[in-house]
PDB file of C-alpha atoms and ligand atoms in Angstrom:
ATOM      1  CA  MET C 258     144.918  22.972 142.631  1.00 94.00           C
ATOM      2  CA  ILE C 259     141.665  23.893 144.344  1.00 97.00           C
ATOM      3  CA  ASP C 260     139.568  26.693 142.908  1.00 96.00           C
ATOM      4  CA  ARG C 261     139.180  28.785 146.061  1.00 98.00           C
ATOM      5  CA  PRO C 262     141.892  30.936 147.665  1.00 98.00           C
ATOM      6  CA  VAL C 263     143.977  29.299 150.370  1.00 98.00           C
ATOM      7  CA  ALA C 264     144.924  30.979 153.660  1.00 99.00           C
ATOM      8  CA  LEU C 265     147.523  29.771 156.165  1.00 99.00           C
ATOM      9  CA  VAL C 266     146.777  31.206 159.617  1.00 99.00           C
ATOM     10  CA  THR C 267     149.519  30.528 162.160  1.00 99.00           C
ATOM     11  CA  GLY C 268     148.391  29.827 165.717  1.00 98.00           C
ATOM     12  CA  SER C 269     144.730  29.437 164.816  1.00 99.00           C
ATOM     13  CA  SER C 270     143.815  26.729 167.315  1.00 98.00           C
ATOM     14  CA  ARG C 271     142.786  29.400 169.836  1.00 98.00           C
ATOM     15  CA  GLY C 272     142.101  33.084 170.381  1.00 98.00           C
ATOM     16  CA  ILE C 273     142.562  35.699 167.673  1.00 98.00           C
ATOM     17  CA  GLY C 274     143.937  33.194 165.164  1.00 99.00           C
ATOM     18  CA  ARG C 275     140.890  30.987 165.616  1.00 98.00           C
ATOM     19  CA  GLY C 276     138.663  33.993 164.931  1.00 98.00           C
ATOM     20  CA  ILE C 277     140.651  34.833 161.792  1.00 99.00           C
ATOM     21  CA  ALA C 278     140.462  31.226 160.551  1.00 99.00           C
ATOM     22  CA  LEU C 279     136.679  31.159 161.019  1.00 99.00           C
ATOM     23  CA  GLY C 280     136.298  34.565 159.362  1.00 99.00           C
ATOM     24  CA  LEU C 281     138.415  33.681 156.325  1.00 99.00           C
ATOM     25  CA  ALA C 282     136.617  30.348 155.914  1.00 99.00           C
ATOM     26  CA  ALA C 283     133.227  32.082 156.034  1.00 98.00           C
ATOM     27  CA  ALA C 284     134.530  34.463 153.340  1.00 98.00           C
ATOM     28  CA  GLY C 285     135.315  31.524 151.044  1.00 98.00           C
ATOM     29  CA  HIS C 286     138.927  30.622 151.775  1.00 98.00           C
ATOM     30  CA  ALA C 287     140.235  27.130 152.340  1.00 98.00           C
ATOM     31  CA  VAL C 288     142.084  27.488 155.632  1.00 99.00           C
ATOM     32  CA  VAL C 289     145.155  25.813 157.084  1.00 99.00           C
ATOM     33  CA  VAL C 290     144.622  25.844 160.846  1.00 99.00           C
ATOM     34  CA  ASN C 291     148.145  25.788 162.258  1.00 99.00           C
ATOM     35  CA  TYR C 292     148.662  24.788 165.880  1.00 99.00           C
ATOM     36  CA  PHE C 293     151.581  24.037 168.178  1.00 98.00           C
ATOM     37  CA  ARG C 294     150.435  22.510 171.468  1.00 98.00           C
ATOM     38  CA  SER C 295     146.639  22.252 171.061  1.00 98.00           C
ATOM     39  CA  PRO C 296     145.739  19.618 168.435  1.00 98.00           C
ATOM     40  CA  ASP C 297     142.232  19.078 169.839  1.00 98.00           C
ATOM     41  CA  ALA C 298     141.427  22.768 169.718  1.00 98.00           C
ATOM     42  CA  ALA C 299     142.697  22.933 166.122  1.00 99.00           C
ATOM     43  CA  GLU C 300     140.515  19.975 165.120  1.00 98.00           C
ATOM     44  CA  GLN C 301     137.545  21.754 166.691  1.00 98.00           C
ATOM     45  CA  VAL C 302     138.178  24.811 164.525  1.00 99.00           C
ATOM     46  CA  VAL C 303     138.415  22.565 161.452  1.00 99.00           C
ATOM     47  CA  GLY C 304     135.185  20.803 162.475  1.00 98.00           C
ATOM     48  CA  THR C 305     133.343  24.110 162.895  1.00 98.00           C
ATOM     49  CA  ILE C 306     134.487  25.302 159.463  1.00 98.00           C
ATOM     50  CA  GLN C 307     133.505  22.028 157.791  1.00 98.00           C
ATOM     51  CA  ALA C 308     130.118  21.982 159.539  1.00 98.00           C
ATOM     52  CA  ASP C 309     129.456  25.385 157.962  1.00 98.00           C
ATOM     53  CA  GLY C 310     130.325  24.029 154.499  1.00 98.00           C
ATOM     54  CA  GLY C 311     133.876  25.375 154.427  1.00 98.00           C
ATOM     55  CA  GLN C 312     137.214  23.731 153.731  1.00 98.00           C
ATOM     56  CA  ALA C 313     140.016  23.451 156.311  1.00 98.00           C
ATOM     57  CA  ILE C 314     142.803  21.216 157.554  1.00 98.00           C
ATOM     58  CA  ALA C 315     144.736  21.263 160.825  1.00 98.00           C
ATOM     59  CA  MET C 316     148.507  21.417 160.554  1.00 98.00           C
ATOM     60  CA  PRO C 317     151.047  21.134 163.393  1.00 98.00           C
ATOM     61  CA  GLY C 318     154.131  23.321 163.496  1.00 98.00           C
ATOM     62  CA  ASN C 319     156.157  25.555 165.767  1.00 99.00           C
ATOM     63  CA  VAL C 320     156.667  28.837 163.887  1.00 99.00           C
ATOM     64  CA  GLY C 321     159.859  29.333 165.894  1.00 98.00           C
ATOM     65  CA  ASP C 322     161.434  26.257 164.273  1.00 98.00           C
ATOM     66  CA  ALA C 323     162.977  26.433 160.783  1.00 98.00           C
ATOM     67  CA  ASP C 324     162.116  22.847 159.793  1.00 98.00           C
ATOM     68  CA  ASP C 325     158.528  23.295 160.951  1.00 99.00           C
ATOM     69  CA  ARG C 326     158.216  26.527 158.961  1.00 98.00           C
ATOM     70  CA  ARG C 327     159.436  24.826 155.799  1.00 98.00           C
ATOM     71  CA  SER C 328     157.063  21.929 156.299  1.00 98.00           C
ATOM     72  CA  LEU C 329     154.107  24.269 156.959  1.00 98.00           C
ATOM     73  CA  ILE C 330     154.535  26.024 153.624  1.00 98.00           C
ATOM     74  CA  GLU C 331     155.296  22.810 151.716  1.00 98.00           C
ATOM     75  CA  SER C 332     152.412  20.868 153.257  1.00 98.00           C
ATOM     76  CA  THR C 333     149.994  23.716 152.524  1.00 98.00           C
ATOM     77  CA  CYS C 334     150.986  23.707 148.849  1.00 98.00           C
ATOM     78  CA  GLU C 335     150.879  19.891 148.707  1.00 98.00           C
ATOM     79  CA  ALA C 336     147.396  19.825 150.252  1.00 98.00           C
ATOM     80  CA  PHE C 337     145.818  22.594 148.184  1.00 98.00           C
ATOM     81  CA  GLY C 338     148.188  23.380 145.312  1.00 97.00           C
ATOM     82  CA  ARG C 339     148.303  27.095 146.130  1.00 98.00           C
ATOM     83  CA  LEU C 340     148.848  29.694 148.853  1.00 98.00           C
ATOM     84  CA  ASP C 341     147.111  33.074 148.527  1.00 98.00           C
ATOM     85  CA  VAL C 342     147.139  34.465 152.063  1.00 99.00           C
ATOM     86  CA  LEU C 343     149.566  34.158 154.984  1.00 99.00           C
ATOM     87  CA  VAL C 344     148.424  35.484 158.349  1.00 99.00           C
ATOM     88  CA  ASN C 345     151.333  35.670 160.808  1.00 99.00           C
ATOM     89  CA  ASN C 346     149.249  35.483 163.982  1.00 98.00           C
ATOM     90  CA  ALA C 347     151.000  32.996 166.296  1.00 98.00           C
ATOM     91  CA  GLY C 348     152.610  34.754 169.213  1.00 98.00           C
ATOM     92  CA  ILE C 349     153.512  34.419 172.872  1.00 98.00           C
ATOM     93  CA  THR C 350     153.834  36.958 175.621  1.00 97.00           C
ATOM     94  CA  SER C 351     156.950  37.661 177.657  1.00 98.00           C
ATOM     95  CA  GLN C 352     157.779  34.610 179.771  1.00 98.00           C
ATOM     96  CA  GLY C 353     156.955  35.386 183.408  1.00 96.00           C
ATOM     97  CA  ARG C 354     156.202  39.040 182.565  1.00 96.00           C
ATOM     98  CA  LYS C 355     159.316  40.089 184.505  1.00 98.00           C
ATOM     99  CA  ASP C 356     160.362  43.681 185.097  1.00 98.00           C
ATOM    100  CA  LEU C 357     163.027  44.599 182.548  1.00 98.00           C
ATOM    101  CA  LEU C 358     165.705  44.736 185.260  1.00 98.00           C
ATOM    102  CA  GLU C 359     164.995  41.034 185.862  1.00 98.00           C
ATOM    103  CA  ALA C 360     164.164  39.999 182.271  1.00 98.00           C
ATOM    104  CA  THR C 361     165.854  36.811 181.034  1.00 98.00           C
ATOM    105  CA  GLU C 362     167.660  35.917 177.833  1.00 98.00           C
ATOM    106  CA  GLU C 363     165.596  32.697 177.697  1.00 98.00           C
ATOM    107  CA  SER C 364     162.387  34.702 177.391  1.00 98.00           C
ATOM    108  CA  TRP C 365     163.991  37.042 174.830  1.00 98.00           C
ATOM    109  CA  ASP C 366     165.122  34.128 172.644  1.00 98.00           C
ATOM    110  CA  LEU C 367     161.738  32.393 172.789  1.00 98.00           C
ATOM    111  CA  VAL C 368     159.708  35.557 172.190  1.00 99.00           C
ATOM    112  CA  PHE C 369     161.877  36.769 169.313  1.00 99.00           C
ATOM    113  CA  ALA C 370     161.975  33.306 167.673  1.00 99.00           C
ATOM    114  CA  THR C 371     158.184  32.964 167.866  1.00 99.00           C
ATOM    115  CA  ASN C 372     157.022  36.544 167.340  1.00 99.00           C
ATOM    116  CA  LEU C 373     159.575  37.932 164.877  1.00 99.00           C
ATOM    117  CA  LYS C 374     162.020  35.455 163.323  1.00 99.00           C
ATOM    118  CA  GLY C 375     159.259  32.927 162.638  1.00 99.00           C
ATOM    119  CA  PRO C 376     156.912  35.423 160.959  1.00 99.00           C
ATOM    120  CA  PHE C 377     159.728  36.950 158.864  1.00 99.00           C
ATOM    121  CA  PHE C 378     161.012  33.679 157.443  1.00 99.00           C
ATOM    122  CA  LEU C 379     157.500  32.315 156.951  1.00 98.00           C
ATOM    123  CA  ALA C 380     156.685  35.469 154.985  1.00 99.00           C
ATOM    124  CA  GLN C 381     159.866  35.008 152.937  1.00 98.00           C
ATOM    125  CA  GLN C 382     158.954  31.428 152.045  1.00 98.00           C
ATOM    126  CA  ALA C 383     155.296  32.214 151.439  1.00 98.00           C
ATOM    127  CA  ALA C 384     156.253  35.131 149.189  1.00 98.00           C
ATOM    128  CA  ASN C 385     158.535  32.943 147.086  1.00 98.00           C
ATOM    129  CA  ARG C 386     155.698  30.431 146.627  1.00 98.00           C
ATOM    130  CA  MET C 387     153.217  33.169 145.805  1.00 98.00           C
ATOM    131  CA  ILE C 388     155.563  34.744 143.250  1.00 98.00           C
ATOM    132  CA  ALA C 389     155.975  31.387 141.480  1.00 98.00           C
ATOM    133  CA  SER C 390     152.185  30.900 141.368  1.00 98.00           C
ATOM    134  CA  ILE C 391     151.569  34.478 140.205  1.00 98.00           C
ATOM    135  CA  ASP C 392     154.208  34.192 137.461  1.00 98.00           C
ATOM    136  CA  ALA C 393     152.654  30.891 136.355  1.00 98.00           C
ATOM    137  CA  GLY C 394     149.259  32.588 136.136  1.00 98.00           C
ATOM    138  CA  ASP C 395     147.774  30.300 138.794  1.00 97.00           C
ATOM    139  CA  ILE C 396     146.816  33.103 141.214  1.00 98.00           C
ATOM    140  CA  ALA C 397     146.301  36.826 140.607  1.00 97.00           C
ATOM    141  CA  GLY C 398     148.103  38.138 143.676  1.00 98.00           C
ATOM    142  CA  GLY C 399     149.092  37.438 147.258  1.00 98.00           C
ATOM    143  CA  LEU C 400     148.460  38.870 150.707  1.00 99.00           C
ATOM    144  CA  ILE C 401     150.543  38.781 153.892  1.00 99.00           C
ATOM    145  CA  VAL C 402     149.057  40.055 157.162  1.00 99.00           C
ATOM    146  CA  ASN C 403     151.180  40.422 160.287  1.00 99.00           C
ATOM    147  CA  ILE C 404     149.351  40.575 163.623  1.00 99.00           C
ATOM    148  CA  SER C 405     151.331  42.971 165.800  1.00 98.00           C
ATOM    149  CA  SER C 406     150.083  44.773 168.917  1.00 98.00           C
ATOM    150  CA  ILE C 407     149.617  48.130 170.601  1.00 98.00           C
ATOM    151  CA  SER C 408     152.678  46.935 172.561  1.00 98.00           C
ATOM    152  CA  ALA C 409     154.647  47.903 169.432  1.00 98.00           C
ATOM    153  CA  TYR C 410     154.495  51.516 170.687  1.00 98.00           C
ATOM    154  CA  ALA C 411     152.958  51.419 174.207  1.00 98.00           C
ATOM    155  CA  ALA C 412     155.857  50.673 176.584  1.00 98.00           C
ATOM    156  CA  THR C 413     155.162  47.957 179.155  1.00 97.00           C
ATOM    157  CA  THR C 414     158.258  47.518 181.289  1.00 98.00           C
ATOM    158  CA  ASN C 415     157.447  43.947 182.347  1.00 98.00           C
ATOM    159  CA  ARG C 416     157.185  42.747 178.726  1.00 98.00           C
ATOM    160  CA  ALA C 417     160.215  44.381 177.111  1.00 98.00           C
ATOM    161  CA  ASP C 418     161.023  41.527 174.720  1.00 98.00           C
ATOM    162  CA  TYR C 419     157.392  41.320 173.560  1.00 98.00           C
ATOM    163  CA  CYS C 420     157.211  45.087 172.951  1.00 98.00           C
ATOM    164  CA  MET C 421     160.481  45.144 170.989  1.00 99.00           C
ATOM    165  CA  ALA C 422     159.548  42.161 168.816  1.00 99.00           C
ATOM    166  CA  LYS C 423     156.155  43.729 168.022  1.00 99.00           C
ATOM    167  CA  ALA C 424     157.791  47.093 167.241  1.00 99.00           C
ATOM    168  CA  ALA C 425     160.072  45.375 164.729  1.00 99.00           C
ATOM    169  CA  MET C 426     157.045  43.890 163.020  1.00 98.00           C
ATOM    170  CA  GLN C 427     156.112  47.323 161.691  1.00 98.00           C
ATOM    171  CA  MET C 428     159.416  47.658 159.825  1.00 98.00           C
ATOM    172  CA  MET C 429     159.169  44.034 158.734  1.00 99.00           C
ATOM    173  CA  THR C 430     155.774  44.833 157.215  1.00 99.00           C
ATOM    174  CA  GLN C 431     157.114  47.902 155.434  1.00 99.00           C
ATOM    175  CA  LEU C 432     160.179  46.061 154.092  1.00 99.00           C
ATOM    176  CA  LEU C 433     158.047  43.238 152.731  1.00 99.00           C
ATOM    177  CA  ALA C 434     155.517  45.702 151.311  1.00 99.00           C
ATOM    178  CA  VAL C 435     158.222  47.574 149.373  1.00 99.00           C
ATOM    179  CA  ARG C 436     159.971  44.443 148.124  1.00 98.00           C
ATOM    180  CA  LEU C 437     156.812  42.603 147.089  1.00 99.00           C
ATOM    181  CA  ALA C 438     154.701  45.396 145.587  1.00 98.00           C
ATOM    182  CA  GLU C 439     155.931  44.760 142.047  1.00 98.00           C
ATOM    183  CA  GLN C 440     155.171  41.058 142.515  1.00 97.00           C
ATOM    184  CA  ARG C 441     151.511  41.853 143.247  1.00 98.00           C
ATOM    185  CA  ILE C 442     151.714  40.823 146.901  1.00 98.00           C
ATOM    186  CA  ARG C 443     150.252  43.311 149.379  1.00 98.00           C
ATOM    187  CA  VAL C 444     151.475  43.313 152.981  1.00 99.00           C
ATOM    188  CA  TYR C 445     149.798  44.789 156.070  1.00 99.00           C
ATOM    189  CA  GLU C 446     150.169  45.025 159.830  1.00 98.00           C
ATOM    190  CA  VAL C 447     146.977  44.545 161.826  1.00 99.00           C
ATOM    191  CA  CYS C 448     147.493  46.043 165.267  1.00 99.00           C
ATOM    192  CA  PRO C 449     145.031  44.775 167.889  1.00 98.00           C
ATOM    193  CA  GLY C 450     144.348  46.529 171.168  1.00 98.00           C
ATOM    194  CA  VAL C 451     143.167  44.678 174.259  1.00 98.00           C
ATOM    195  CA  ILE C 452     141.460  41.532 172.968  1.00 98.00           C
ATOM    196  CA  ALA C 453     139.752  38.862 175.076  1.00 98.00           C
ATOM    197  CA  SER C 454     141.738  35.610 174.726  1.00 97.00           C
ATOM    198  CA  ASP C 455     143.759  33.108 176.765  1.00 96.00           C
ATOM    199  CA  MET C 456     146.724  35.494 176.484  1.00 95.00           C
ATOM    200  CA  THR C 457     144.932  38.317 178.315  1.00 96.00           C
ATOM    201  CA  ALA C 458     142.959  36.076 180.727  1.00 96.00           C
ATOM    202  CA  PRO C 459     145.634  36.317 183.481  1.00 94.00           C
ATOM    203  CA  VAL C 460     145.401  40.141 183.440  1.00 94.00           C
ATOM    204  CA  LYS C 461     141.629  40.377 182.986  1.00 96.00           C
ATOM    205  CA  GLU C 462     140.911  42.326 186.182  1.00 97.00           C
ATOM    206  CA  LYS C 463     143.572  44.923 185.418  1.00 96.00           C
ATOM    207  CA  TYR C 464     142.151  45.525 181.939  1.00 97.00           C
ATOM    208  CA  ASP C 465     138.520  45.448 183.147  1.00 98.00           C
ATOM    209  CA  ARG C 466     139.419  48.395 185.362  1.00 98.00           C
ATOM    210  CA  LEU C 467     141.483  50.266 182.750  1.00 98.00           C
ATOM    211  CA  ILE C 468     138.781  49.855 180.093  1.00 98.00           C
ATOM    212  CA  ALA C 469     136.097  51.114 182.491  1.00 98.00           C
ATOM    213  CA  GLU C 470     138.347  54.148 183.128  1.00 98.00           C
ATOM    214  CA  GLY C 471     138.562  54.913 179.388  1.00 97.00           C
ATOM    215  CA  LEU C 472     141.759  53.162 178.226  1.00 98.00           C
ATOM    216  CA  SER C 473     140.272  53.224 174.716  1.00 98.00           C
ATOM    217  CA  PRO C 474     137.614  55.681 173.491  1.00 98.00           C
ATOM    218  CA  ILE C 475     135.418  52.677 172.667  1.00 98.00           C
ATOM    219  CA  ARG C 476     135.056  51.285 176.193  1.00 98.00           C
ATOM    220  CA  ARG C 477     134.949  47.535 175.725  1.00 98.00           C
ATOM    221  CA  TRP C 478     137.209  44.542 175.275  1.00 98.00           C
ATOM    222  CA  GLY C 479     138.022  43.729 171.657  1.00 98.00           C
ATOM    223  CA  THR C 480     137.142  40.283 170.357  1.00 98.00           C
ATOM    224  CA  PRO C 481     138.887  37.882 167.982  1.00 98.00           C
ATOM    225  CA  GLU C 482     136.033  38.601 165.561  1.00 98.00           C
ATOM    226  CA  ASP C 483     136.908  42.319 165.571  1.00 99.00           C
ATOM    227  CA  VAL C 484     140.406  41.424 164.379  1.00 99.00           C
ATOM    228  CA  ALA C 485     139.106  38.810 161.935  1.00 99.00           C
ATOM    229  CA  ARG C 486     136.843  41.353 160.242  1.00 98.00           C
ATOM    230  CA  ALA C 487     139.809  43.586 159.494  1.00 98.00           C
ATOM    231  CA  VAL C 488     141.821  40.698 158.068  1.00 99.00           C
ATOM    232  CA  VAL C 489     138.897  39.538 155.918  1.00 99.00           C
ATOM    233  CA  ALA C 490     138.437  43.103 154.625  1.00 98.00           C
ATOM    234  CA  LEU C 491     142.085  43.118 153.488  1.00 98.00           C
ATOM    235  CA  THR C 492     141.460  39.985 151.390  1.00 98.00           C
ATOM    236  CA  THR C 493     138.756  41.774 149.385  1.00 98.00           C
ATOM    237  CA  ASP C 494     139.354  44.107 146.456  1.00 95.00           C
ATOM    238  CA  ALA C 495     138.560  47.164 148.631  1.00 97.00           C
ATOM    239  CA  PHE C 496     142.185  48.355 148.971  1.00 97.00           C
ATOM    240  CA  PRO C 497     143.883  47.879 145.591  1.00 97.00           C
ATOM    241  CA  PHE C 498     146.211  50.942 145.829  1.00 98.00           C
ATOM    242  CA  THR C 499     147.488  50.332 149.366  1.00 98.00           C
ATOM    243  CA  THR C 500     150.254  48.311 150.962  1.00 99.00           C
ATOM    244  CA  GLY C 501     152.386  48.432 154.109  1.00 99.00           C
ATOM    245  CA  ASP C 502     149.669  50.032 156.236  1.00 98.00           C
ATOM    246  CA  ARG C 503     149.088  49.531 159.932  1.00 98.00           C
ATOM    247  CA  ILE C 504     145.389  48.800 160.551  1.00 98.00           C
ATOM    248  CA  ASN C 505     144.501  49.614 164.167  1.00 99.00           C
ATOM    249  CA  VAL C 506     141.826  47.373 165.722  1.00 99.00           C
ATOM    250  CA  ASP C 507     141.965  48.903 169.173  1.00 98.00           C
ATOM    251  CA  GLY C 508     138.830  50.920 169.921  1.00 98.00           C
ATOM    252  CA  GLY C 509     140.821  54.109 169.247  1.00 98.00           C
ATOM    253  CA  PHE C 510     143.547  53.349 171.824  1.00 98.00           C
ATOM    254  CA  HIS C 511     146.274  54.730 169.532  1.00 98.00           C
ATOM    255  CA  ILE C 512     144.917  58.304 169.590  1.00 98.00           C
ATOM    256  CA  ARG C 513     146.900  60.555 171.951  1.00 97.00           C
ATOM    257  CA  ARG C 514     144.510  62.503 174.125  1.00 97.00           C
ATOM    258  CA  LEU C 515     144.586  65.532 176.381  1.00 93.00           C
TER     259      LEU C 515
HETATM  260  P1  NAP R 784     146.518  33.075 172.639  1.00 54.51           P
HETATM  261  O1  NAP R 784     145.100  33.107 173.041  1.00 54.51           O
HETATM  262  O2  NAP R 784     147.568  32.804 173.664  1.00 54.51           O
HETATM  263  O3  NAP R 784     146.687  32.052 171.409  1.00 54.51           O
HETATM  264  C1  NAP R 784     147.956  31.886 170.845  1.00 54.51           C
HETATM  265  C2  NAP R 784     147.861  31.016 169.619  1.00 54.51           C
HETATM  266  O4  NAP R 784     149.178  30.956 169.038  1.00 54.51           O
HETATM  267  C3  NAP R 784     147.427  29.599 169.935  1.00 54.51           C
HETATM  268  O5  NAP R 784     146.623  29.118 168.882  1.00 54.51           O
HETATM  269  C4  NAP R 784     148.760  28.845 169.987  1.00 54.51           C
HETATM  270  O6  NAP R 784     148.651  27.517 169.525  1.00 54.51           O
HETATM  271  C5  NAP R 784     149.566  29.605 168.961  1.00 54.51           C
HETATM  272  N1  NAP R 784     151.006  29.489 169.167  1.00 54.51           N
HETATM  273  C6  NAP R 784     151.726  29.855 170.252  1.00 54.51           C
HETATM  274  N2  NAP R 784     153.013  29.590 170.058  1.00 54.51           N
HETATM  275  C7  NAP R 784     153.113  29.043 168.818  1.00 54.51           C
HETATM  276  C8  NAP R 784     154.186  28.557 168.035  1.00 54.51           C
HETATM  277  N3  NAP R 784     155.454  28.593 168.490  1.00 54.51           N
HETATM  278  N4  NAP R 784     153.923  28.057 166.802  1.00 54.51           N
HETATM  279  C9  NAP R 784     152.662  28.017 166.331  1.00 54.51           C
HETATM  280  N5  NAP R 784     151.596  28.459 167.020  1.00 54.51           N
HETATM  281  C10 NAP R 784     151.827  28.965 168.257  1.00 54.51           C
HETATM  282  O7  NAP R 784     146.953  34.484 171.996  1.00 54.51           O
HETATM  283  P2  NAP R 784     146.042  35.598 171.269  1.00 54.51           P
HETATM  284  O8  NAP R 784     145.640  36.583 172.285  1.00 54.51           O
HETATM  285  O9  NAP R 784     145.043  34.954 170.393  1.00 54.51           O
HETATM  286  O10 NAP R 784     147.178  36.293 170.380  1.00 54.51           O
HETATM  287  C11 NAP R 784     147.330  36.035 168.991  1.00 54.51           C
HETATM  288  C12 NAP R 784     148.256  37.082 168.401  1.00 54.51           C
HETATM  289  O11 NAP R 784     147.695  38.379 168.633  1.00 54.51           O
HETATM  290  C13 NAP R 784     149.647  37.115 169.026  1.00 54.51           C
HETATM  291  O12 NAP R 784     150.615  37.401 168.059  1.00 54.51           O
HETATM  292  C14 NAP R 784     149.545  38.253 170.027  1.00 54.51           C
HETATM  293  O13 NAP R 784     150.801  38.823 170.296  1.00 54.51           O
HETATM  294  C15 NAP R 784     148.641  39.203 169.278  1.00 54.51           C
HETATM  295  N6  NAP R 784     147.934  40.174 170.125  1.00 54.51           N
HETATM  296  C16 NAP R 784     147.087  39.778 171.116  1.00 54.51           C
HETATM  297  C17 NAP R 784     146.407  40.739 171.873  1.00 54.51           C
HETATM  298  C18 NAP R 784     145.440  40.398 172.968  1.00 54.51           C
HETATM  299  O14 NAP R 784     145.013  41.326 173.680  1.00 54.51           O
HETATM  300  N7  NAP R 784     145.052  39.156 173.138  1.00 54.51           N
HETATM  301  C19 NAP R 784     146.636  42.100 171.614  1.00 54.51           C
HETATM  302  C20 NAP R 784     147.496  42.465 170.617  1.00 54.51           C
HETATM  303  C21 NAP R 784     148.140  41.495 169.866  1.00 54.51           C
HETATM  304  P3  NAP R 784     148.669  26.194 170.497  1.00 54.51           P
HETATM  305  O15 NAP R 784     147.670  26.430 171.600  1.00 54.51           O
HETATM  306  O16 NAP R 784     148.286  25.105 169.548  1.00 54.51           O
HETATM  307  O17 NAP R 784     150.067  26.025 170.998  1.00 54.51           O
END
């Protein structure tokens, strides 16, 4: 077992997950850089971490697939002997961004498998591993962070499946937080606003305009590093008497205004 905490970050080959992987590595974690379709990008993240003196490995796996989920958790524990932090970051947007009157079951199934079922069952398996390690005295506690979205409560009618899956993530976080509190595993939802990444690149002009018009009180795009800083803060001992919270990283978007 290695002597530094180990973090598994799903979907960390690109975008927000990449930022979280880099942030956790800089904070002293050994990081499992999970990817699905972008092995080269994942290896680049690993290379960057190692060049900075950190520890990381790339690991393939579709979070929407049960066998891949099992192998992700098992391979992490085989590689490092422990799992301290799970960040459920991997996610996809609604396929084709179709109006809800045209939305397809194919998109629903893919979005829910990737954005909700995958994170829930990964959290279940990670929690069981963490509990065994905590009971054995190998690690002091565990942390699970779910990356949701402002789409959890801001209705976008051409991404209905995405919005509903993200909304469910709040209850998932609260359920896990209640069940795992006695086991010394804290669980949080980090809720990003509009963040610059490949996911938002196709709608960049729309958001450029909305941000300039004051979409969020802080008038700029968020960055993967903004989200990473929040996740890293949760790994510290700054919040010992908290669990189940939603941490907004959205420039104040969530505040209703008149
Ligand atoms: P992105 O740029 O499209 O990157 C998505 C990442 O997830 C990639 O690393 C991709 O890996 C991975 N991924 C996709 N499907 C996967 C699967 N089935 N199994 C494992 N990994 C998979 O997206 P992003 O903007 O960084 O978004 C990351 C998370 O933040 C998502 O959950 C998203 O819903 C949430 N979010 C984003 C924003 C935003 O404005 N960007 C706002 C709120 C919330 P490969 O390339 O290797 O396939």
